[in-house]
mmCIF file of C-alpha atoms and ligand atoms in Angstrom:
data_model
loop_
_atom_site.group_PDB
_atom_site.id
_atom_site.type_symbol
_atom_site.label_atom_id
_atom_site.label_comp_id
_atom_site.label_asym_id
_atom_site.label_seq_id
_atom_site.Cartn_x
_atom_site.Cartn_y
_atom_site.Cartn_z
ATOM 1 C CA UNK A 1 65.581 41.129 65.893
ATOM 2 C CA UNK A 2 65.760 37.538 65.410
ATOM 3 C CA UNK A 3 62.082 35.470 64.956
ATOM 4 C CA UNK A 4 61.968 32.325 66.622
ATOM 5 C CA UNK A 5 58.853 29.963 65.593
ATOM 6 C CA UNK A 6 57.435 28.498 68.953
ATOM 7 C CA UNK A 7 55.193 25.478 68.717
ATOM 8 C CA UNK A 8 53.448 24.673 71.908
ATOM 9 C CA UNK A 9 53.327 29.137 72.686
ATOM 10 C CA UNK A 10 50.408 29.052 75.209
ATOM 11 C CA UNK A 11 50.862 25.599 77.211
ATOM 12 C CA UNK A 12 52.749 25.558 80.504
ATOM 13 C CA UNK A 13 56.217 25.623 79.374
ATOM 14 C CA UNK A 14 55.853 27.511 76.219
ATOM 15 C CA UNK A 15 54.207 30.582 77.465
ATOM 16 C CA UNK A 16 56.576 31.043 80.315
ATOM 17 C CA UNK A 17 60.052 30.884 77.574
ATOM 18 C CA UNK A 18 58.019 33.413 75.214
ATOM 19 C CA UNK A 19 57.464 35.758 78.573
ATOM 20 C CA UNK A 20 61.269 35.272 78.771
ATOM 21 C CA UNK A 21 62.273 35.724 74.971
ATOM 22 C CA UNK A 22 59.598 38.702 74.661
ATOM 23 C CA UNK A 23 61.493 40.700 77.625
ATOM 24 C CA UNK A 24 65.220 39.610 75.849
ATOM 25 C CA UNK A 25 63.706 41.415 72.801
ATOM 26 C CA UNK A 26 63.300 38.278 70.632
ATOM 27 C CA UNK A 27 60.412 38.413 67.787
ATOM 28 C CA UNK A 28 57.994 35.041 68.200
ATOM 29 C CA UNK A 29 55.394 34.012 66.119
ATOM 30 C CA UNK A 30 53.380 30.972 67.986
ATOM 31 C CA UNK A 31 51.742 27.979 67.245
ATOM 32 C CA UNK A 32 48.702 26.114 68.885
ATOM 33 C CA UNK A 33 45.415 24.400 68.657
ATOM 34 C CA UNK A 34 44.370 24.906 72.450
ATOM 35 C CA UNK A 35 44.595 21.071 73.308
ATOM 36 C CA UNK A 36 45.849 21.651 76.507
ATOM 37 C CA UNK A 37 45.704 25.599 77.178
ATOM 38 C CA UNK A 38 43.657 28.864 76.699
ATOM 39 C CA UNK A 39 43.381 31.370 74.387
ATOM 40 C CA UNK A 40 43.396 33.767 77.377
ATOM 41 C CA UNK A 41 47.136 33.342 77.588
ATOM 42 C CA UNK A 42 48.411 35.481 74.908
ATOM 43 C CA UNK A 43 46.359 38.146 76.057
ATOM 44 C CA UNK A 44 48.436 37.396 79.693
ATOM 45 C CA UNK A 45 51.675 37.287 77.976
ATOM 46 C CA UNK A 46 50.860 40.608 76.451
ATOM 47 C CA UNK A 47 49.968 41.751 80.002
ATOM 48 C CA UNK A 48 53.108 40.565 81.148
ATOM 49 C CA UNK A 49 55.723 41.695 78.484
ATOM 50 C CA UNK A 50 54.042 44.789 76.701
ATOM 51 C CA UNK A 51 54.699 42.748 73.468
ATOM 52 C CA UNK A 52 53.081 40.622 70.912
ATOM 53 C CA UNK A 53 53.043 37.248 69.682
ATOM 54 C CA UNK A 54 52.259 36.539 65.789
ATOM 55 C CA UNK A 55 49.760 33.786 66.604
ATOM 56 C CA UNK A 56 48.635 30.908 64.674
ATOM 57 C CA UNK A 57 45.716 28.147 65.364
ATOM 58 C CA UNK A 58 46.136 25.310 64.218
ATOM 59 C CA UNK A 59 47.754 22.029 64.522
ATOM 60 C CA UNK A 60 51.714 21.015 63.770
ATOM 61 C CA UNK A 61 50.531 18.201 61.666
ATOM 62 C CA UNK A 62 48.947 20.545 59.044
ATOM 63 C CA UNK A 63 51.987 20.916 56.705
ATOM 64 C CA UNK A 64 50.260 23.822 54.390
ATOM 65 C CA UNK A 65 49.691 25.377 57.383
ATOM 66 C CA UNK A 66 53.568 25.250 58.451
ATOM 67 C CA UNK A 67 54.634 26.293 55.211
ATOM 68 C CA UNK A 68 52.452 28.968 54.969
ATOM 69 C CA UNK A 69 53.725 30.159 58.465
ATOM 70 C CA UNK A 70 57.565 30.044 57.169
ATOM 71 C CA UNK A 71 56.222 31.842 53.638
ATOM 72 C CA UNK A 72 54.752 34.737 55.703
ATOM 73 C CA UNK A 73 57.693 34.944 58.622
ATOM 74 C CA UNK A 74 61.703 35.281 58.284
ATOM 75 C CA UNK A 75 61.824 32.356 60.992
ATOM 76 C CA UNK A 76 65.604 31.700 61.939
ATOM 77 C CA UNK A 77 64.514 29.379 64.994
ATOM 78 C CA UNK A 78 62.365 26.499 66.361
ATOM 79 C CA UNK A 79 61.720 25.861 69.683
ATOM 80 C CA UNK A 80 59.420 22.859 69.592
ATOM 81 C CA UNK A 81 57.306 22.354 72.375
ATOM 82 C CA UNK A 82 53.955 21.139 70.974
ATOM 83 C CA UNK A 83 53.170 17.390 72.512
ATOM 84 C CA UNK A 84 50.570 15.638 74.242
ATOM 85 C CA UNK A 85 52.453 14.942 78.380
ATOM 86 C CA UNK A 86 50.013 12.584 80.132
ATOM 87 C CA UNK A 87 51.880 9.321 81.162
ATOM 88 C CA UNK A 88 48.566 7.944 81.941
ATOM 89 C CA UNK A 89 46.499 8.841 78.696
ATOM 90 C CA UNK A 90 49.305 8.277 77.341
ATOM 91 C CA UNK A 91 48.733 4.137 78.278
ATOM 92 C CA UNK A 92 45.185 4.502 76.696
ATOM 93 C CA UNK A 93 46.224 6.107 73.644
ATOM 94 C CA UNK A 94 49.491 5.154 72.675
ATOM 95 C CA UNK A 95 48.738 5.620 68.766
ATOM 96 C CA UNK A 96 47.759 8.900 69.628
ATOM 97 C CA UNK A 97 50.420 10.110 71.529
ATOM 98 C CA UNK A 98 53.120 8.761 68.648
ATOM 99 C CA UNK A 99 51.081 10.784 66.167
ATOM 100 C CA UNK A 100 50.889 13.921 68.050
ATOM 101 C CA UNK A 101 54.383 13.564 69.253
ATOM 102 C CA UNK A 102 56.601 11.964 66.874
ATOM 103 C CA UNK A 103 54.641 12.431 63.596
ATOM 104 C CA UNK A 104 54.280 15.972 63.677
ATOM 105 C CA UNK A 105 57.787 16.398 64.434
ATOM 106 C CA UNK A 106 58.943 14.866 61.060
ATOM 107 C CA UNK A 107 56.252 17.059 59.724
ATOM 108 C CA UNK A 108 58.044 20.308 61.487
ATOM 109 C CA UNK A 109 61.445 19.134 60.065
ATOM 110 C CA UNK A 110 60.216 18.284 56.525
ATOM 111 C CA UNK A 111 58.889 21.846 56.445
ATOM 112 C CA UNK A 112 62.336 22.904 58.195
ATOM 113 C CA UNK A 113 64.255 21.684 55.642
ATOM 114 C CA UNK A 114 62.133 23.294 52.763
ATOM 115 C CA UNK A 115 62.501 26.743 54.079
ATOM 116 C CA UNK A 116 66.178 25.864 54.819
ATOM 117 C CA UNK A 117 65.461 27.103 58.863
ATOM 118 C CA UNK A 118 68.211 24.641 60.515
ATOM 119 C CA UNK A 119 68.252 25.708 64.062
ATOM 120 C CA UNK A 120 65.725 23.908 66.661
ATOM 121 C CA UNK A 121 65.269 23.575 70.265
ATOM 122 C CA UNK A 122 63.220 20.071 71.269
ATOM 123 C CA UNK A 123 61.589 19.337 74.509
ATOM 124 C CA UNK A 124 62.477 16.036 75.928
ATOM 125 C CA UNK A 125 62.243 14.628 79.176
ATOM 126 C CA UNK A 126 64.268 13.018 82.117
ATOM 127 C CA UNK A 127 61.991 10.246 81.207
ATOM 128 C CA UNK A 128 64.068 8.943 78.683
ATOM 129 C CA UNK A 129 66.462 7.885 81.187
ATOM 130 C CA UNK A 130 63.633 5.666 82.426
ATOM 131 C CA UNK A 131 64.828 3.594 85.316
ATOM 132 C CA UNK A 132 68.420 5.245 85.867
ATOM 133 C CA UNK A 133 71.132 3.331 87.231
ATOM 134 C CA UNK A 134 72.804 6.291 89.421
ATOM 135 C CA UNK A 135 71.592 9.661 90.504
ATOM 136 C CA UNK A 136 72.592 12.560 89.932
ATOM 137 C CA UNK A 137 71.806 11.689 86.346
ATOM 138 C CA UNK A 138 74.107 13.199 83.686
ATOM 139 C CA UNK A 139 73.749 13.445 79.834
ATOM 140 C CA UNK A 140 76.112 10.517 79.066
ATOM 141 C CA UNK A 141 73.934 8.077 81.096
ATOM 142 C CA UNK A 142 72.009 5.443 79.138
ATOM 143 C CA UNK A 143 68.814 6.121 77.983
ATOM 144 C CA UNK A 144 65.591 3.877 77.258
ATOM 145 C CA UNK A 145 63.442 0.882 79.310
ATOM 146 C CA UNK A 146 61.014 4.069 79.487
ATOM 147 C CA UNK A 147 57.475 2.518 80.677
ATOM 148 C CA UNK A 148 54.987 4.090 78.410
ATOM 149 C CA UNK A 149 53.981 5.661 75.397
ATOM 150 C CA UNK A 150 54.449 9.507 76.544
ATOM 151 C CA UNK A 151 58.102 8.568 77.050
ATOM 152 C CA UNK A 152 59.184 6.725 74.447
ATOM 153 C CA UNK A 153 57.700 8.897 71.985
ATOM 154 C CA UNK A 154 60.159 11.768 73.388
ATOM 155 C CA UNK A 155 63.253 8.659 73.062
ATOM 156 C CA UNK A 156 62.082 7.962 69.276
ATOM 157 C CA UNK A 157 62.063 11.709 68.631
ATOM 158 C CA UNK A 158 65.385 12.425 70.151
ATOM 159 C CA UNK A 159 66.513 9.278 67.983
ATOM 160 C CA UNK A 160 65.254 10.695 64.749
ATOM 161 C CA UNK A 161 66.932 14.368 65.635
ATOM 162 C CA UNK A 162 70.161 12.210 66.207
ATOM 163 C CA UNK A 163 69.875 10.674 62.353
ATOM 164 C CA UNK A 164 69.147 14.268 61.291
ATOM 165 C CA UNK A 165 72.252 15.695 62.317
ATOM 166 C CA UNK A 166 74.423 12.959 60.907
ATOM 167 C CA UNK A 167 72.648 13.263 57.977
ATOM 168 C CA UNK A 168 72.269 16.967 57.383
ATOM 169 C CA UNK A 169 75.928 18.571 59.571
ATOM 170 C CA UNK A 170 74.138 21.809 58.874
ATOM 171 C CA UNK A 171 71.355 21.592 61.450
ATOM 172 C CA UNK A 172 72.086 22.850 65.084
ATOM 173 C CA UNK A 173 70.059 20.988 67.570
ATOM 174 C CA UNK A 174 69.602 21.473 70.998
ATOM 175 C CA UNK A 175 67.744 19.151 72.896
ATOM 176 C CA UNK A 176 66.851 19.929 76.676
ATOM 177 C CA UNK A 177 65.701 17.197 78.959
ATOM 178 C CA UNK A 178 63.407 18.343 81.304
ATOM 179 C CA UNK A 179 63.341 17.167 84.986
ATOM 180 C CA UNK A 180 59.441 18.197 87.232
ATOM 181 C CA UNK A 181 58.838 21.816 86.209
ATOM 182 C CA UNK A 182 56.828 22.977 88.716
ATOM 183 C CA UNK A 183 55.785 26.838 89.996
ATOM 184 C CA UNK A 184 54.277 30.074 88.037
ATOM 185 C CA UNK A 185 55.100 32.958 87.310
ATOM 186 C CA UNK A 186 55.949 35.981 89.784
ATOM 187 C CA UNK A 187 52.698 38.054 88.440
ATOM 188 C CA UNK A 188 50.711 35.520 89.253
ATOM 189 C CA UNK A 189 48.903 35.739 85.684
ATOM 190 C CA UNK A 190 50.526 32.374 84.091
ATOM 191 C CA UNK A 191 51.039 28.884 85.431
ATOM 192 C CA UNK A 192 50.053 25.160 85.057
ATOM 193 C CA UNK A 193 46.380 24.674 84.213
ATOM 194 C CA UNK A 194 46.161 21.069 83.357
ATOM 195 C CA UNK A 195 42.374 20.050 81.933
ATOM 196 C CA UNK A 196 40.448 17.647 84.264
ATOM 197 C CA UNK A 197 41.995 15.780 87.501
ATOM 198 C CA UNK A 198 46.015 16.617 87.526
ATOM 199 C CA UNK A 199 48.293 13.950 87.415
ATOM 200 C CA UNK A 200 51.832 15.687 88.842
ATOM 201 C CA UNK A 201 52.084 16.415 92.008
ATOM 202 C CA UNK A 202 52.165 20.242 92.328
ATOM 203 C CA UNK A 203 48.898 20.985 90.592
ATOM 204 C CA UNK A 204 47.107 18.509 92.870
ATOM 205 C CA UNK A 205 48.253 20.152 95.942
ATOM 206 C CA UNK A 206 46.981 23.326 94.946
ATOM 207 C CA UNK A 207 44.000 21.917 94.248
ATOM 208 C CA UNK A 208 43.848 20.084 97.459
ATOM 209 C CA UNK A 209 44.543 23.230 98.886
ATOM 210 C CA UNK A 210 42.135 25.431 97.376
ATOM 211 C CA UNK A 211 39.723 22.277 98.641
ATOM 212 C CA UNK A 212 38.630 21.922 95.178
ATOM 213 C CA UNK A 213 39.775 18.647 95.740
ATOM 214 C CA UNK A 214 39.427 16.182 99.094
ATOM 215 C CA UNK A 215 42.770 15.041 99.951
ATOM 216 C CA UNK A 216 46.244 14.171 98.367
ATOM 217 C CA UNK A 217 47.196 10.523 97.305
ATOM 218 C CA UNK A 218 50.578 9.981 97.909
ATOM 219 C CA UNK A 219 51.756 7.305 96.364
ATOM 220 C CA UNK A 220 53.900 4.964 98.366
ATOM 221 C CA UNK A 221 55.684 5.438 101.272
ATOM 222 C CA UNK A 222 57.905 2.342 101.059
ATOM 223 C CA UNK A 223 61.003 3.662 98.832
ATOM 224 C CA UNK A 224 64.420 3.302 99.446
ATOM 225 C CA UNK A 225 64.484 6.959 100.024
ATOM 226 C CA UNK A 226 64.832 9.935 103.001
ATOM 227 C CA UNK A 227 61.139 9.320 104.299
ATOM 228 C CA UNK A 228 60.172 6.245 101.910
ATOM 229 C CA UNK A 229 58.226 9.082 99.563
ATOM 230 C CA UNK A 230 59.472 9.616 95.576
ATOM 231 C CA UNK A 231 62.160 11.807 95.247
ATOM 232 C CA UNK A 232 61.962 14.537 91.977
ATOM 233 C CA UNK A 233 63.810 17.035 91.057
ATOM 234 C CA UNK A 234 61.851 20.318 90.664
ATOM 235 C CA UNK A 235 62.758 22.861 88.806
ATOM 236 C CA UNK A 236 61.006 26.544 88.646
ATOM 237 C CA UNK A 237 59.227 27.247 85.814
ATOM 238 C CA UNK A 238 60.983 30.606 85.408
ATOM 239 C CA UNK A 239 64.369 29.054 85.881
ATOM 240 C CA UNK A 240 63.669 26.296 82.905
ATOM 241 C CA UNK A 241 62.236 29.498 80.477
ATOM 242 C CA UNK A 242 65.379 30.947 80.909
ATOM 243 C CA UNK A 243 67.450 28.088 80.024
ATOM 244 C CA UNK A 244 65.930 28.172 76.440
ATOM 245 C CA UNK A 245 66.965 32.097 75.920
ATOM 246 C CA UNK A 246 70.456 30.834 76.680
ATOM 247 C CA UNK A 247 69.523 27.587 74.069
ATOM 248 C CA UNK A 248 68.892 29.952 71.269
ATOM 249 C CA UNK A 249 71.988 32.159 72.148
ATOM 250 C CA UNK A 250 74.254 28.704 72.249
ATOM 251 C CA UNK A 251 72.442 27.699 68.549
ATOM 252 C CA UNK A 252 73.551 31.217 67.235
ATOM 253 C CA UNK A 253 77.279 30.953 68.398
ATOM 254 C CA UNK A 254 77.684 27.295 66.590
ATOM 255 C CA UNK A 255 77.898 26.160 62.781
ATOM 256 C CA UNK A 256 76.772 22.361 63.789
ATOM 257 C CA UNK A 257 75.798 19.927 66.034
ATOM 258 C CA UNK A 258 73.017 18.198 68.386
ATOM 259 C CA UNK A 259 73.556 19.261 72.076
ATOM 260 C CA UNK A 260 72.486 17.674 74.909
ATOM 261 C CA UNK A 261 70.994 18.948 78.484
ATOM 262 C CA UNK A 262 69.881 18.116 81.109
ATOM 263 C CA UNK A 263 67.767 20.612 82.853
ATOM 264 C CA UNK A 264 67.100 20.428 86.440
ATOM 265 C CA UNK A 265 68.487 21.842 90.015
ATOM 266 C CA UNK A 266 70.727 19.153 90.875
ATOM 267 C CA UNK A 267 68.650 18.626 93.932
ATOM 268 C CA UNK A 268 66.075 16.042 95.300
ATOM 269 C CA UNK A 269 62.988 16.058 97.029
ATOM 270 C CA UNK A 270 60.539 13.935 98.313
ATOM 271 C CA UNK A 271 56.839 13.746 98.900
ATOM 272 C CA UNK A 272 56.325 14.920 102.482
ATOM 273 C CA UNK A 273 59.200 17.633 101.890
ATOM 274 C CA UNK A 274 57.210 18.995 98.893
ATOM 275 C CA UNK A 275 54.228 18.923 101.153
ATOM 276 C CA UNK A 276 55.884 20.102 104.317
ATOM 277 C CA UNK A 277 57.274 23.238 102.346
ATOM 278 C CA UNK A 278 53.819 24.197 100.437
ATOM 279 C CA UNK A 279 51.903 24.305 103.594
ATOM 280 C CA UNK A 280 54.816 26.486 105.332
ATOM 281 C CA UNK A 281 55.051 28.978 102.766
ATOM 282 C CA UNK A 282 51.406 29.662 102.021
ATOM 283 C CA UNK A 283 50.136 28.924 105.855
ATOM 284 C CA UNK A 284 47.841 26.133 103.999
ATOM 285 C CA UNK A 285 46.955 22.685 104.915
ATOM 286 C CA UNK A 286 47.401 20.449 102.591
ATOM 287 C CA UNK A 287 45.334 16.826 103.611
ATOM 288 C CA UNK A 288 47.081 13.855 102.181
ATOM 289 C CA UNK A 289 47.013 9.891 102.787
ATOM 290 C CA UNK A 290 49.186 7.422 102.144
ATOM 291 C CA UNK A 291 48.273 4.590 99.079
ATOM 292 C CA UNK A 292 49.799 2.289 96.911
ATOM 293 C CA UNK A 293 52.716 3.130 94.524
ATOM 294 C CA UNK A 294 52.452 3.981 91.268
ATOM 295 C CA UNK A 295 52.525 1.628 88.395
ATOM 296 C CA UNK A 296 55.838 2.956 86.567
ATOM 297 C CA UNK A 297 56.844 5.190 89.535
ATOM 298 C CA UNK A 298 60.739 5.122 90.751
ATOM 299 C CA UNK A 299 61.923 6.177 93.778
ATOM 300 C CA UNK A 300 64.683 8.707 92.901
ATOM 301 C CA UNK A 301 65.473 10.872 89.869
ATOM 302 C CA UNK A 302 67.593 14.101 89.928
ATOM 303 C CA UNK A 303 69.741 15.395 87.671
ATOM 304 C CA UNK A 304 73.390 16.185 87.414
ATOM 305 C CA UNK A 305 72.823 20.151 85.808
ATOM 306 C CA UNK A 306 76.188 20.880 85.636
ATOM 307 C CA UNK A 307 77.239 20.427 81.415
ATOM 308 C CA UNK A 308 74.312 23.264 81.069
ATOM 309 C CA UNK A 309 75.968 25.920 83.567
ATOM 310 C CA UNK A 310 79.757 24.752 81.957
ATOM 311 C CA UNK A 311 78.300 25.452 78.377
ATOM 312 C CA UNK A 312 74.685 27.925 78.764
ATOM 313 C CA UNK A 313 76.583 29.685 81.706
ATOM 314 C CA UNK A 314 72.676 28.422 82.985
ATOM 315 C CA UNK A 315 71.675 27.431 86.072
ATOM 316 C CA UNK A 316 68.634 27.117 88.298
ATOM 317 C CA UNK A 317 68.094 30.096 90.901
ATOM 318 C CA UNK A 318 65.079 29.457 92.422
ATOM 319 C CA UNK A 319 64.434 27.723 95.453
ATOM 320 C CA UNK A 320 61.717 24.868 96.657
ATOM 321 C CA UNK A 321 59.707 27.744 98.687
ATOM 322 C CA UNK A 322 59.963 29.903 95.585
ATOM 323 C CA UNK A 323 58.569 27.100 93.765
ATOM 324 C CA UNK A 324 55.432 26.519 96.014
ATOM 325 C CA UNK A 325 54.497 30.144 96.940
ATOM 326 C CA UNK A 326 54.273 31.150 93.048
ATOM 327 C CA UNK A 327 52.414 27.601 91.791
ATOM 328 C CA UNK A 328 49.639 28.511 95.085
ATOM 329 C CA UNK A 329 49.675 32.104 94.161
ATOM 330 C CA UNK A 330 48.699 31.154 90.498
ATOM 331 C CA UNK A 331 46.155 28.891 91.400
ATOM 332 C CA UNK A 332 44.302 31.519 93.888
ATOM 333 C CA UNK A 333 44.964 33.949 90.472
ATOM 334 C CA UNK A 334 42.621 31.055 88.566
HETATM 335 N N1 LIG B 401 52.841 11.878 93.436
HETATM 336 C C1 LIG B 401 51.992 11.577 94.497
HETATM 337 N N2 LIG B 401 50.678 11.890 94.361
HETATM 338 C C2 LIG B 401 50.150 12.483 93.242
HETATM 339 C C3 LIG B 401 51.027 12.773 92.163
HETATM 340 C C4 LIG B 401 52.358 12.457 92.293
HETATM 341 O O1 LIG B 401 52.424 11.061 95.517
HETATM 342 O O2 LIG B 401 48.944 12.718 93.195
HETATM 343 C C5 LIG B 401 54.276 11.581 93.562
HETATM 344 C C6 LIG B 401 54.793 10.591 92.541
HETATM 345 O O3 LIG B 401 54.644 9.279 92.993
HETATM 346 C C7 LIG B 401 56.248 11.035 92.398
HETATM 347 C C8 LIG B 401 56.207 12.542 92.639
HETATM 348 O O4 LIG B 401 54.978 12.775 93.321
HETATM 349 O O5 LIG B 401 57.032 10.465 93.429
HETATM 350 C C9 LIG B 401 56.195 13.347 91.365
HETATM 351 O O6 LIG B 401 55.167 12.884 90.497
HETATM 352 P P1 LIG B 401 54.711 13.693 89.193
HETATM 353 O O7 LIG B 401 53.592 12.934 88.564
HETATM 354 O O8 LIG B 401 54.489 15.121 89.525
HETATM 355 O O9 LIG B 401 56.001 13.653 88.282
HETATM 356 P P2 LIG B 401 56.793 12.388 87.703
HETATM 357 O O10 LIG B 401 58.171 12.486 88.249
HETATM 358 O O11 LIG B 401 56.099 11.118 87.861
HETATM 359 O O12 LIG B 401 56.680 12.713 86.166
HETATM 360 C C10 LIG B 401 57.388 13.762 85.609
HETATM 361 C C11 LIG B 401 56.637 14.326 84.400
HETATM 362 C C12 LIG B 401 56.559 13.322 83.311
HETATM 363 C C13 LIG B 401 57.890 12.722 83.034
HETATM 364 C C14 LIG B 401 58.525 12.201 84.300
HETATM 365 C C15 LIG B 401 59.906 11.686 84.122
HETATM 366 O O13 LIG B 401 55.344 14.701 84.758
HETATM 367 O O14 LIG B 401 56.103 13.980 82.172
HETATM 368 O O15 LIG B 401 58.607 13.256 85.231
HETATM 369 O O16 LIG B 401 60.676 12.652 83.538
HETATM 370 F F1 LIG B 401 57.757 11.694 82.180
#
């Protein structure tokens, strides 16, 4: 079976798509250093699927150590998910951020192009639209005006894949861009375990919740939107997985070519719905106050989903209560 190299394996996003690629029968071998995750994951993928990972520590910077991976592994596949996501830190450490995000990417396709793999799957975000002009947002919209280092390293990298595939027709590129993942998985056993004080908005609620922490900020209730809160479009964690298993089978059907997707539900909520629907489903309250906005924050982003159904046959199945029952259930799990 095919062997897909998956940078990023045990963080939120990657350990949920190797669940998913694992049960499709898919070989991975993994990369991480643990800047943002546990070791303890693989074991709960393992748990989980019954299967494997070939695991490697260590940074995607280290170019011997990415070579030595493609030496030992018949890798057909990338699926790079390896970044640093704080918008905040991001502020602090711009430098940082552009050398763990951009950097190591032309250090993944230098290596890439040595061992002649020319197939990869990159994780952007809906944050390269930055302020967008209409919603629902579709691929063809303009991108850039992004507000701070996190994001524009994820516009520079998409810019560099861009010269890549005019440059080199033989490289198949997929590039997803995600909307608010949110949610666990159904066992319960993986999730989103940020380090320190979470930023997004679902991992604070639990926390709030599980009264780790006193009471929810939200931030602004002056928007031009249904209740004045931000409106996001969430997307199940499980749903967004599965939209990379149907990346890698797209990649395998073509000769050529950067593709483009947006991946979200289509759908918008705000705040106080988010909030409203968490304590419903889990009988929880969830104590919140209104503050200022955001520096950076707009008031509505959802995406238009529908060029990834027309050409992944993908969409999202999973609904907001879906989304708040498993992200509680994984935090009681902790
Ligand atoms: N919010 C609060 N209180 C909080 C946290 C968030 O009210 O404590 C609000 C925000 O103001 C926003 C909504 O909840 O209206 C969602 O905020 P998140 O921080 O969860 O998500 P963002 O939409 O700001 O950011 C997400 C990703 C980023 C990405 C961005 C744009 O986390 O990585 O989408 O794509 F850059």
């Amino acid at each position: 079976m095919q062997k897909i190299f998956i940078t990023g394996c045990t963080g939120y996003i990657g350990s949920h798509t190797c669940v998913e690629l694992l049960e499709k029968g898919y070989e991975i071998v993994g990369l991480d250093n643990f800047s943002n995750s546990k070791p303890i994951v693989l074991d709960k993928i393992k748990e989980i699927t019954g299967k494997e990972i070939k695991f490697y520590e260590g940074n995607m910077l280290d170019k011997k150590l990415l070579q030595k991976i493609f030496k030992e592994n018949d890798i057909s596949l990338v699926i790079d998910f390896a970044a640093y996501k704080a918008v905040g830190d991001s502020v602090q450490k711009p430098i940082e951020y552009y050398i763990n995000n951009v950097s190591s990417v032309l250090t993944l396709i230098s290596v890439m192009q040595e061992f002649k793999v020319k197939s990869l799957i990159f994780s952007s975000s809906a944050t390269v639209y930055g302020t967008p002009e209409v919603v629902p947002i579709t691929e063809e919209a303009k991108i850039g005006g992004t507000t701070n280092p996190y994001g524009t390293s994820k516009l520079y990298v998409e810019g560099i894949l861009n010269d890549l595939s005019k440059a080199d027709p033989e490289f198949k590129i997929c590039i997803f861009r995600y909307f608010n993942p949110v949610g666990a998985h159904d066992s319960g056993l993986i999730g989103e375990e940020p380090n320190g004080i979470p930023a997004n908005l679902m991992p604070f609620i639990c926390k709030v919740a599980l009264k780790e922490l006193p009471c929810l900020n939200v931030f602004g209730n002056d928007y031009d939107t249904i209740d004045g809160t931000g409106v996001r479009d969430y997307i199940h964690i499980v749903d967004l997985a599965k939209a990379h298993v149907k990346g890698v089978e797209k990649l395998n059907s073509i000769d050529s070519g950067l593709l483009i997707y947006n991946l979200g539900t289509g759908r918008g909520y705000s705040v106080l719905e988010i909030i409203q629907t968490f304590e419903k489903v889990n009988n929880i309250k969830v104590p919140y106050k209104i503050v200022e906005r955001r520096p950076g924050d707009i008031a509505t982003c959802y995406a238009d989903s529908s060029k990834a159904f027309k050409e992944l046959n993908w969409q999202a199945h999973k609904n907001l209560e879906d989304m708040c029952r498993s992200a509680y259930n994984f935090n009681l799990n902790r």
